PDB file of C-alpha atoms in Angstrom:
ATOM      1  CA  GLU A 139       6.600  17.311  -2.267  1.00  0.00           C
ATOM      2  CA  ASN A 140       7.895  15.961  -5.154  1.00  0.00           C
ATOM      3  CA  THR A 141      10.899  17.002  -5.026  1.00  0.00           C
ATOM      4  CA  GLU A 142      12.631  12.159  -4.731  1.00  0.00           C
ATOM      5  CA  LYS A 143      12.263  10.279  -8.613  1.00  0.00           C
ATOM      6  CA  PRO A 144      12.080   6.869  -8.123  1.00  0.00           C
ATOM      7  CA  LYS A 145      15.803   5.406  -9.128  1.00  0.00           C
ATOM      8  CA  CYS A 146      14.109   2.632 -11.280  1.00  0.00           C
ATOM      9  CA  LYS A 147      12.817   4.444 -14.242  1.00  0.00           C
ATOM     10  CA  SER A 148      16.042   5.088 -15.043  1.00  0.00           C
ATOM     11  CA  ASP A 149      18.071   1.728 -13.713  1.00  0.00           C
ATOM     12  CA  ASP A 150      18.919  -0.062 -16.420  1.00  0.00           C
ATOM     13  CA  ASP A 151      18.145  -3.531 -13.817  1.00  0.00           C
ATOM     14  CA  CYS A 152      15.009  -3.101 -12.574  1.00  0.00           C
ATOM     15  CA  LEU A 153      13.978  -2.175 -15.475  1.00  0.00           C
ATOM     16  CA  ARG A 154      14.407  -5.847 -16.132  1.00  0.00           C
ATOM     17  CA  ILE A 155      12.952  -6.699 -13.088  1.00  0.00           C
ATOM     18  CA  ILE A 156       9.824  -4.959 -14.394  1.00  0.00           C
ATOM     19  CA  ALA A 157      10.030  -7.395 -17.825  1.00  0.00           C
ATOM     20  CA  ARG A 158      10.359 -10.314 -17.091  1.00  0.00           C
ATOM     21  CA  LEU A 159       7.226 -10.412 -14.358  1.00  0.00           C
ATOM     22  CA  ALA A 160       3.780 -11.478 -15.202  1.00  0.00           C
ATOM     23  CA  PRO A 161       1.950  -8.347 -16.614  1.00  0.00           C
ATOM     24  CA  SER A 162      -0.390  -8.614 -13.513  1.00  0.00           C
ATOM     25  CA  GLU A 163       2.502  -8.739 -10.714  1.00  0.00           C
ATOM     26  CA  ARG A 164       3.731  -5.281 -12.479  1.00  0.00           C
ATOM     27  CA  PRO A 165       4.358  -2.374 -10.814  1.00  0.00           C
ATOM     28  CA  LEU A 166       2.267   0.726 -11.742  1.00  0.00           C
ATOM     29  CA  ASP A 167       4.201   2.659 -14.525  1.00  0.00           C
ATOM     30  CA  ILE A 168       6.882   4.822 -13.170  1.00  0.00           C
ATOM     31  CA  THR A 169       7.819   5.371 -16.967  1.00  0.00           C
ATOM     32  CA  GLY A 170       6.101   8.360 -16.810  1.00  0.00           C
ATOM     33  CA  HIS A 171       5.925   9.283 -13.304  1.00  0.00           C
ATOM     34  CA  GLY A 172       7.232  12.574 -12.993  1.00  0.00           C
ATOM     35  CA  ALA A 173       8.492  13.003  -9.193  1.00  0.00           C
ATOM     36  CA  ASP A 174       6.839  10.852  -5.817  1.00  0.00           C
ATOM     37  CA  PRO A 175       3.216  13.128  -4.253  1.00  0.00           C
ATOM     38  CA  LYS A 176       5.780  13.138  -1.152  1.00  0.00           C
ATOM     39  CA  CYS A 177       6.804  15.515   2.480  1.00  0.00           C
ATOM     40  CA  ARG A 178       9.635  14.028   4.024  1.00  0.00           C
ATOM     41  CA  PHE A 179      12.268  15.105   6.446  1.00  0.00           C
ATOM     42  CA  PHE A 180      15.078  13.451   8.287  1.00  0.00           C
ATOM     43  CA  TYR A 181      16.107  13.583  11.567  1.00  0.00           C
ATOM     44  CA  LYS A 182      19.531  11.032  12.274  1.00  0.00           C
ATOM     45  CA  MET A 183      20.219   9.423  15.112  1.00  0.00           C
ATOM     46  CA  SER A 184      23.474   8.480  14.655  1.00  0.00           C
ATOM     47  CA  SER A 185      26.521   8.749  17.011  1.00  0.00           C
ATOM     48  CA  ILE A 186      29.717  10.818  16.028  1.00  0.00           C
ATOM     49  CA  PRO A 187      32.945   7.854  15.278  1.00  0.00           C
ATOM     50  CA  PRO A 188      35.899   8.801  17.507  1.00  0.00           C
ATOM     51  CA  TYR A 189      38.300   9.082  13.198  1.00  0.00           C
ATOM     52  CA  GLU A 190      37.546  11.047  10.751  1.00  0.00           C
ATOM     53  CA  THR A 191      35.579  10.263   8.687  1.00  0.00           C
ATOM     54  CA  GLN A 192      35.882   9.798   4.783  1.00  0.00           C
ATOM     55  CA  PHE A 193      32.413  10.922   3.967  1.00  0.00           C
ATOM     56  CA  PRO A 194      31.100  13.768   6.150  1.00  0.00           C
ATOM     57  CA  SER A 195      28.357  14.835   3.821  1.00  0.00           C
ATOM     58  CA  LEU A 196      26.656  11.537   4.993  1.00  0.00           C
ATOM     59  CA  ASN A 197      27.549  12.690   8.205  1.00  0.00           C
ATOM     60  CA  MET A 198      25.785  16.407   8.548  1.00  0.00           C
ATOM     61  CA  PRO A 199      24.336  17.414  12.257  1.00  0.00           C
ATOM     62  CA  ASN A 200      20.286  17.943  12.213  1.00  0.00           C
ATOM     63  CA  VAL A 201      18.766  20.994  11.292  1.00  0.00           C
ATOM     64  CA  ILE A 202      16.471  21.881  14.431  1.00  0.00           C
ATOM     65  CA  PRO A 203      13.864  24.399  13.373  1.00  0.00           C
ATOM     66  CA  SER A 204      13.553  27.232  15.520  1.00  0.00           C
ATOM     67  CA  ALA A 205       9.923  27.622  15.863  1.00  0.00           C
ATOM     68  CA  PHE A 206       9.989  23.389  17.539  1.00  0.00           C
ATOM     69  CA  GLU A 207      13.083  24.090  19.537  1.00  0.00           C
ATOM     70  CA  GLY A 208      11.575  22.935  22.630  1.00  0.00           C
ATOM     71  CA  VAL A 209      10.344  20.051  21.585  1.00  0.00           C
ATOM     72  CA  TRP A 210      11.543  18.897  18.229  1.00  0.00           C
ATOM     73  CA  LYS A 211      14.400  17.041  19.806  1.00  0.00           C
ATOM     74  CA  PRO A 212      13.379  15.274  22.383  1.00  0.00           C
ATOM     75  CA  THR A 213      10.356  14.101  20.559  1.00  0.00           C
ATOM     76  CA  LEU A 214      12.375  13.059  18.136  1.00  0.00           C
ATOM     77  CA  ASP A 215      14.887  10.896  19.226  1.00  0.00           C
ATOM     78  CA  LYS A 216      12.578   9.510  22.036  1.00  0.00           C
ATOM     79  CA  TRP A 217      10.708   8.225  18.624  1.00  0.00           C
ATOM     80  CA  GLY A 218      13.514   7.683  16.945  1.00  0.00           C
ATOM     81  CA  GLN A 219      15.296   5.354  19.992  1.00  0.00           C
ATOM     82  CA  ALA A 220      12.710   3.572  18.894  1.00  0.00           C
ATOM     83  CA  MET A 221      12.976   2.655  16.221  1.00  0.00           C
ATOM     84  CA  LYS A 222      16.648   1.589  16.136  1.00  0.00           C
ATOM     85  CA  ASN A 223      16.173  -0.904  19.014  1.00  0.00           C
ATOM     86  CA  ALA A 224      13.631  -2.614  17.092  1.00  0.00           C
ATOM     87  CA  VAL A 225      15.671  -3.391  14.462  1.00  0.00           C
ATOM     88  CA  GLU A 226      18.822  -3.536  15.686  1.00  0.00           C
ATOM     89  CA  GLY A 227      17.518  -6.383  17.116  1.00  0.00           C
ATOM     90  CA  VAL A 228      15.917  -7.397  13.947  1.00  0.00           C
ATOM     91  CA  ALA A 229      19.806  -6.993  12.835  1.00  0.00           C
ATOM     92  CA  GLU A 230      21.502  -8.888  15.790  1.00  0.00           C
ATOM     93  CA  MET A 231      18.457 -11.971  14.753  1.00  0.00           C
ATOM     94  CA  THR A 232      19.391 -11.783  11.103  1.00  0.00           C
ATOM     95  CA  ALA A 233      23.354 -12.240  11.787  1.00  0.00           C
ATOM     96  CA  LEU A 234      22.512 -15.227  14.576  1.00  0.00           C
ATOM     97  CA  GLY A 235      20.272 -16.910  11.698  1.00  0.00           C
ATOM     98  CA  LEU A 236      22.996 -16.079   8.910  1.00  0.00           C
ATOM     99  CA  GLY A 237      24.913 -18.225  11.657  1.00  0.00           C
ATOM    100  CA  LEU A 238      26.788 -15.192  11.861  1.00  0.00           C
ATOM    101  CA  ASP A 239      28.324 -13.352  15.738  1.00  0.00           C
ATOM    102  CA  GLN A 240      25.387 -11.570  17.223  1.00  0.00           C
ATOM    103  CA  ARG A 241      26.863  -8.084  17.057  1.00  0.00           C
ATOM    104  CA  THR A 242      28.558  -8.874  13.018  1.00  0.00           C
ATOM    105  CA  PHE A 243      25.686  -6.161  11.414  1.00  0.00           C
ATOM    106  CA  THR A 244      25.258  -4.194  14.453  1.00  0.00           C
ATOM    107  CA  ASP A 245      29.334  -3.445  14.814  1.00  0.00           C
ATOM    108  CA  ALA A 246      28.929  -2.436  11.875  1.00  0.00           C
ATOM    109  CA  GLY A 247      26.112   0.193  11.451  1.00  0.00           C
ATOM    110  CA  LEU A 248      27.960   1.681  14.443  1.00  0.00           C
ATOM    111  CA  TYR A 249      28.989   4.765  13.845  1.00  0.00           C
ATOM    112  CA  GLY A 250      25.627   4.780  10.548  1.00  0.00           C
ATOM    113  CA  PRO A 251      23.910   7.373   9.671  1.00  0.00           C
ATOM    114  CA  HIS A 252      20.588   6.048  10.780  1.00  0.00           C
ATOM    115  CA  LEU A 253      17.361   8.845   9.419  1.00  0.00           C
ATOM    116  CA  LEU A 254      14.187   8.906  10.965  1.00  0.00           C
ATOM    117  CA  ALA A 255      12.258   9.552   8.332  1.00  0.00           C
ATOM    118  CA  PRO A 256       8.215  10.436   8.552  1.00  0.00           C
ATOM    119  CA  THR A 257       6.487  10.059   4.784  1.00  0.00           C
ATOM    120  CA  ALA A 258       3.639  11.933   4.104  1.00  0.00           C
ATOM    121  CA  SER A 259       1.209  12.016   1.111  1.00  0.00           C
ATOM    122  CA  ASP A 260      -1.707  14.794   1.029  1.00  0.00           C
ATOM    123  CA  LEU A 261      -4.494  11.948  -0.671  1.00  0.00           C
ATOM    124  CA  ASN A 262      -6.660  14.895  -0.382  1.00  0.00           C
ATOM    125  CA  LYS A 263      -4.768  16.154  -3.772  1.00  0.00           C
ATOM    126  CA  TYR A 264      -3.436  12.374  -4.400  1.00  0.00           C
ATOM    127  CA  GLY A 265      -5.365  10.008  -3.175  1.00  0.00           C
ATOM    128  CA  LYS A 266      -7.706   9.203  -6.771  1.00  0.00           C
ATOM    129  CA  LYS A 267      -7.324   5.743  -7.237  1.00  0.00           C
ATOM    130  CA  ASP A 268      -3.138   4.230  -9.053  1.00  0.00           C
ATOM    131  CA  THR A 269      -1.847   7.645  -8.376  1.00  0.00           C
ATOM    132  CA  ILE A 270       1.625   7.321  -7.388  1.00  0.00           C
ATOM    133  CA  LEU A 271       2.747   8.243  -3.966  1.00  0.00           C
ATOM    134  CA  ALA A 272       6.243   6.088  -4.238  1.00  0.00           C
ATOM    135  CA  GLY A 273       7.415   4.861  -7.162  1.00  0.00           C
ATOM    136  CA  PHE A 274       8.334   1.043  -7.527  1.00  0.00           C
ATOM    137  CA  HIS A 275      12.329   0.470  -6.123  1.00  0.00           C
ATOM    138  CA  SER A 276      13.993  -1.087  -3.334  1.00  0.00           C
ATOM    139  CA  ASP A 277      16.264   0.478  -0.044  1.00  0.00           C
ATOM    140  CA  LEU A 278      20.010   1.575  -0.323  1.00  0.00           C
ATOM    141  CA  ASN A 279      20.580   1.067   3.273  1.00  0.00           C
ATOM    142  CA  PHE A 280      20.886  -2.252   5.334  1.00  0.00           C
ATOM    143  CA  LEU A 281      17.141  -2.561   7.185  1.00  0.00           C
ATOM    144  CA  THR A 282      13.244  -0.692   6.615  1.00  0.00           C
ATOM    145  CA  ILE A 283      11.534  -0.038   9.514  1.00  0.00           C
ATOM    146  CA  HIS A 284       8.479   0.738   9.434  1.00  0.00           C
ATOM    147  CA  GLY A 285       5.238   0.959  12.105  1.00  0.00           C
ATOM    148  CA  ARG A 286       1.438  -0.098  10.445  1.00  0.00           C
ATOM    149  CA  SER A 287      -0.324   3.133   7.717  1.00  0.00           C
ATOM    150  CA  ARG A 288      -3.288   4.156   8.848  1.00  0.00           C
ATOM    151  CA  TYR A 289      -3.710   4.255   4.896  1.00  0.00           C
ATOM    152  CA  PRO A 290      -2.942   0.006   3.391  1.00  0.00           C
ATOM    153  CA  GLY A 291      -1.730   1.337  -0.093  1.00  0.00           C
ATOM    154  CA  LEU A 292       2.070  -0.744   0.249  1.00  0.00           C
ATOM    155  CA  HIS A 293       2.809  -3.773  -2.400  1.00  0.00           C
ATOM    156  CA  ILE A 294       5.964  -5.686  -2.299  1.00  0.00           C
ATOM    157  CA  TRP A 295       7.701  -8.345  -4.306  1.00  0.00           C
ATOM    158  CA  ALA A 296       8.255 -11.912  -3.059  1.00  0.00           C
ATOM    159  CA  ARG A 297      11.231 -13.209  -4.547  1.00  0.00           C
ATOM    160  CA  ASN A 298      10.461 -16.507  -4.983  1.00  0.00           C
ATOM    161  CA  SER A 299       6.830 -16.185  -7.334  1.00  0.00           C
ATOM    162  CA  GLY A 300       7.839 -12.833  -8.669  1.00  0.00           C
ATOM    163  CA  LYS A 301       4.049 -12.123  -7.642  1.00  0.00           C
ATOM    164  CA  ARG A 302       2.649  -9.066  -6.530  1.00  0.00           C
ATOM    165  CA  ILE A 303       1.626  -8.216  -2.108  1.00  0.00           C
ATOM    166  CA  ALA A 304      -0.784  -6.188  -0.949  1.00  0.00           C
ATOM    167  CA  VAL A 305       0.963  -5.883   2.877  1.00  0.00           C
ATOM    168  CA  LYS A 306      -2.022  -5.411   5.760  1.00  0.00           C
ATOM    169  CA  VAL A 307      -0.386  -4.376   9.582  1.00  0.00           C
ATOM    170  CA  PRO A 308      -2.567  -5.670  11.626  1.00  0.00           C
ATOM    171  CA  PRO A 309      -3.347  -3.345  13.948  1.00  0.00           C
ATOM    172  CA  GLY A 310      -0.865  -3.173  17.648  1.00  0.00           C
ATOM    173  CA  ARG A 311       2.448  -2.734  18.455  1.00  0.00           C
ATOM    174  CA  TYR A 312       3.369  -3.667  15.471  1.00  0.00           C
ATOM    175  CA  LEU A 313       6.543  -2.906  13.040  1.00  0.00           C
ATOM    176  CA  LEU A 314       7.574  -3.664   8.770  1.00  0.00           C
ATOM    177  CA  VAL A 315      11.097  -4.497   8.036  1.00  0.00           C
ATOM    178  CA  GLN A 316      12.147  -5.186   4.458  1.00  0.00           C
ATOM    179  CA  ALA A 317      15.564  -6.079   3.893  1.00  0.00           C
ATOM    180  CA  GLY A 318      17.552  -3.305   1.561  1.00  0.00           C
ATOM    181  CA  LYS A 319      20.306  -3.061  -0.752  1.00  0.00           C
ATOM    182  CA  GLN A 320      23.599  -3.381   1.942  1.00  0.00           C
ATOM    183  CA  LEU A 321      22.297  -5.954   3.464  1.00  0.00           C
ATOM    184  CA  GLU A 322      22.081  -7.930   0.149  1.00  0.00           C
ATOM    185  CA  HIS A 323      25.883  -6.617  -0.898  1.00  0.00           C
ATOM    186  CA  ILE A 324      26.633  -8.586   2.122  1.00  0.00           C
ATOM    187  CA  THR A 325      25.031 -11.277   1.742  1.00  0.00           C
ATOM    188  CA  GLY A 326      25.930 -11.813  -1.762  1.00  0.00           C
ATOM    189  CA  GLY A 327      22.728 -11.296  -2.325  1.00  0.00           C
ATOM    190  CA  LEU A 328      21.705 -13.895  -0.456  1.00  0.00           C
ATOM    191  CA  ILE A 329      18.830 -11.481   1.025  1.00  0.00           C
ATOM    192  CA  LYS A 330      17.442  -9.303  -1.466  1.00  0.00           C
ATOM    193  CA  ALA A 331      16.478  -6.359  -1.203  1.00  0.00           C
ATOM    194  CA  GLY A 332      13.099  -5.719  -0.949  1.00  0.00           C
ATOM    195  CA  LEU A 333      11.218  -4.657  -3.766  1.00  0.00           C
ATOM    196  CA  HIS A 334       7.744  -2.437  -3.006  1.00  0.00           C
ATOM    197  CA  GLU A 335       5.802   0.724  -3.750  1.00  0.00           C
ATOM    198  CA  VAL A 336       2.808   2.703  -2.530  1.00  0.00           C
ATOM    199  CA  VAL A 337       0.041   3.575  -4.303  1.00  0.00           C
ATOM    200  CA  VAL A 338      -3.768   4.420  -3.724  1.00  0.00           C
ATOM    201  CA  ASN A 339      -5.334   1.084  -4.680  1.00  0.00           C
ATOM    202  CA  GLU A 340      -8.547   0.025  -3.523  1.00  0.00           C
ATOM    203  CA  ALA A 341      -7.715  -0.835  -0.394  1.00  0.00           C
ATOM    204  CA  THR A 342      -7.026   2.624   0.015  1.00  0.00           C
ATOM    205  CA  THR A 343     -10.056   4.901  -1.262  1.00  0.00           C
ATOM    206  CA  GLN A 344     -12.551   2.268   1.001  1.00  0.00           C
ATOM    207  CA  VAL A 345     -10.169   4.095   4.044  1.00  0.00           C
ATOM    208  CA  ILE A 346     -10.130   7.801   2.089  1.00  0.00           C
ATOM    209  CA  GLU A 347     -15.025   7.166   1.855  1.00  0.00           C
ATOM    210  CA  LYS A 348     -14.467   5.699   5.525  1.00  0.00           C
ATOM    211  CA  THR A 349     -12.537   8.378   6.938  1.00  0.00           C
ATOM    212  CA  LYS A 350     -14.420  11.320   5.285  1.00  0.00           C
ATOM    213  CA  SER A 351     -17.845   9.809   6.528  1.00  0.00           C
ATOM    214  CA  GLN A 352     -16.542  10.111  10.377  1.00  0.00           C
ATOM    215  CA  GLY A 353     -14.721  13.586   9.471  1.00  0.00           C
ATOM    216  CA  THR A 354     -12.844  13.235  12.631  1.00  0.00           C
ATOM    217  CA  ARG A 355      -8.538  12.993  10.491  1.00  0.00           C
ATOM    218  CA  PRO A 356      -6.935  14.626   7.897  1.00  0.00           C
ATOM    219  CA  LEU A 357      -6.791  12.333   4.730  1.00  0.00           C
ATOM    220  CA  ILE A 358      -3.015  12.977   5.280  1.00  0.00           C
ATOM    221  CA  ARG A 359      -1.072   9.059   4.226  1.00  0.00           C
ATOM    222  CA  ILE A 360       1.661   8.388   6.930  1.00  0.00           C
ATOM    223  CA  SER A 361       4.837   6.609   6.662  1.00  0.00           C
ATOM    224  CA  SER A 362       7.172   5.794  10.466  1.00  0.00           C
ATOM    225  CA  THR A 363       9.783   5.248   8.269  1.00  0.00           C
ATOM    226  CA  PHE A 364      13.201   4.821  10.189  1.00  0.00           C
ATOM    227  CA  PHE A 365      16.448   3.911   7.478  1.00  0.00           C
ATOM    228  CA  TRP A 366      19.089   2.115   9.520  1.00  0.00           C
ATOM    229  CA  HIS A 367      22.324   1.986   7.646  1.00  0.00           C
ATOM    230  CA  LEU A 368      26.305   0.976   7.775  1.00  0.00           C
ATOM    231  CA  SER A 369      28.590   3.174   8.687  1.00  0.00           C
ATOM    232  CA  SER A 370      30.025   4.902   6.137  1.00  0.00           C
ATOM    233  CA  ASP A 371      33.006   3.892   6.118  1.00  0.00           C
ATOM    234  CA  TYR A 372      32.649   0.442   6.766  1.00  0.00           C
ATOM    235  CA  ASP A 373      34.380  -1.191   3.899  1.00  0.00           C
ATOM    236  CA  LEU A 374      31.337  -3.075   1.643  1.00  0.00           C
ATOM    237  CA  GLU A 375      31.821  -6.620   0.440  1.00  0.00           C
ATOM    238  CA  PRO A 376      30.178  -9.983   0.360  1.00  0.00           C
ATOM    239  CA  ILE A 377      31.160 -12.538   3.095  1.00  0.00           C
ATOM    240  CA  GLN A 378      32.186 -15.204   1.674  1.00  0.00           C
ATOM    241  CA  SER A 379      30.309 -18.008   4.056  1.00  0.00           C
ATOM    242  CA  LEU A 380      26.986 -16.375   2.709  1.00  0.00           C
ATOM    243  CA  GLN A 381      28.287 -15.664  -1.053  1.00  0.00           C
ATOM    244  CA  THR A 382      28.774 -19.453  -1.613  1.00  0.00           C
ATOM    245  CA  ARG A 383      25.017 -20.034  -0.337  1.00  0.00           C
ATOM    246  CA  ALA A 384      23.467 -17.294  -2.512  1.00  0.00           C
ATOM    247  CA  ALA A 385      25.305 -19.422  -5.773  1.00  0.00           C
ATOM    248  CA  GLU A 386      23.729 -22.490  -4.019  1.00  0.00           C
ATOM    249  CA  VAL A 387      20.275 -20.794  -4.273  1.00  0.00           C
ATOM    250  CA  ARG A 388      20.566 -19.102  -7.040  1.00  0.00           C
ATOM    251  CA  GLN A 389      21.384 -22.649  -8.798  1.00  0.00           C
ATOM    252  CA  GLN A 390      18.565 -24.776  -7.058  1.00  0.00           C
ATOM    253  CA  ALA A 391      16.819 -21.448  -8.352  1.00  0.00           C
ATOM    254  CA  GLY A 392      17.706 -22.471 -11.652  1.00  0.00           C
ATOM    255  CA  GLU A 393      18.416 -18.520 -11.925  1.00  0.00           C
ATOM    256  CA  ASP A 394      20.181 -17.288 -15.250  1.00  0.00           C
ATOM    257  CA  GLU A 395      23.606 -17.094 -14.317  1.00  0.00           C
ATOM    258  CA  SER A 396      23.992 -14.263 -16.809  1.00  0.00           C
ATOM    259  CA  GLU A 397      22.284 -12.052 -14.977  1.00  0.00           C
ATOM    260  CA  ILE A 398      23.556 -12.634 -11.756  1.00  0.00           C
ATOM    261  CA  GLN A 399      24.884  -9.153  -9.623  1.00  0.00           C
ATOM    262  CA  THR A 400      28.398  -8.596  -8.787  1.00  0.00           C
ATOM    263  CA  TYR A 401      28.803  -6.970  -6.021  1.00  0.00           C
ATOM    264  CA  GLU A 402      32.414  -5.187  -5.618  1.00  0.00           C
ATOM    265  CA  LYS A 403      34.439  -4.239  -2.232  1.00  0.00           C
ATOM    266  CA  MET A 404      33.798  -0.669  -2.109  1.00  0.00           C
ATOM    267  CA  LYS A 405      32.993   2.179   1.331  1.00  0.00           C
ATOM    268  CA  VAL A 406      29.600   1.782   2.317  1.00  0.00           C
ATOM    269  CA  GLY A 407      29.388   5.945   1.776  1.00  0.00           C
ATOM    270  CA  THR A 408      31.018   5.128  -1.745  1.00  0.00           C
ATOM    271  CA  GLN A 409      27.369   2.729  -2.029  1.00  0.00           C
ATOM    272  CA  VAL A 410      25.200   5.430  -0.680  1.00  0.00           C
ATOM    273  CA  GLN A 411      26.566   8.529  -2.770  1.00  0.00           C
ATOM    274  CA  LYS A 412      25.943   5.796  -6.391  1.00  0.00           C
TER     275      LYS A 412
END
């Protein structure tokens, strides 16, 4: 708890994005925000590559708590594999939708250090309205997928309008997927990494009060999150046809060319460590 800090508060590009938003559409102020009040563990869902990786620290084996030795691995493997299968289906559909071979992205992520990352916030301690649970940011991986939390509070921003949108995932077997920085990089900015925050908003407080009155569940906000990565040793660079399309989209939208981000060729592991 109180370990991860939103990178945006010290990132000039991200702060410029906030400054360009209408005041009514801006995220909660992260400049005075410390570490996010959330607890999280990572469980790697990756295949060992048939080569020596240049990034061993990103591809370490899982640590299994001795108190849960009998149930930890089979439980998380089953849970993580279901999430991994779902997000890889999205990766394949994304490739087809962009006019690429279906396996373009899944082959590039065959040995990725994918992470099952259940995340919890204690709303007994952090349930006051306008509390930041996860400060404004985008994810550094390729695709992020997660299920519906019992407590709302996730906000996303529309690229075309700059509007802040409160996410509403319907009950049932639905998953939310967000683009990450690796997808933005490989498409040359055609698909932008999704900016988002998690906060205690009005809807969150309503569910808190309802849950308190029922007295049947703990006031813990859980996000069942899975981060899908490209392989650490993959050469990350824009696909030329997509980079060209990205330039056309920016021109049609009248975006300021002086603020266009460049996407240099690098190893995925280098991108993660930056």
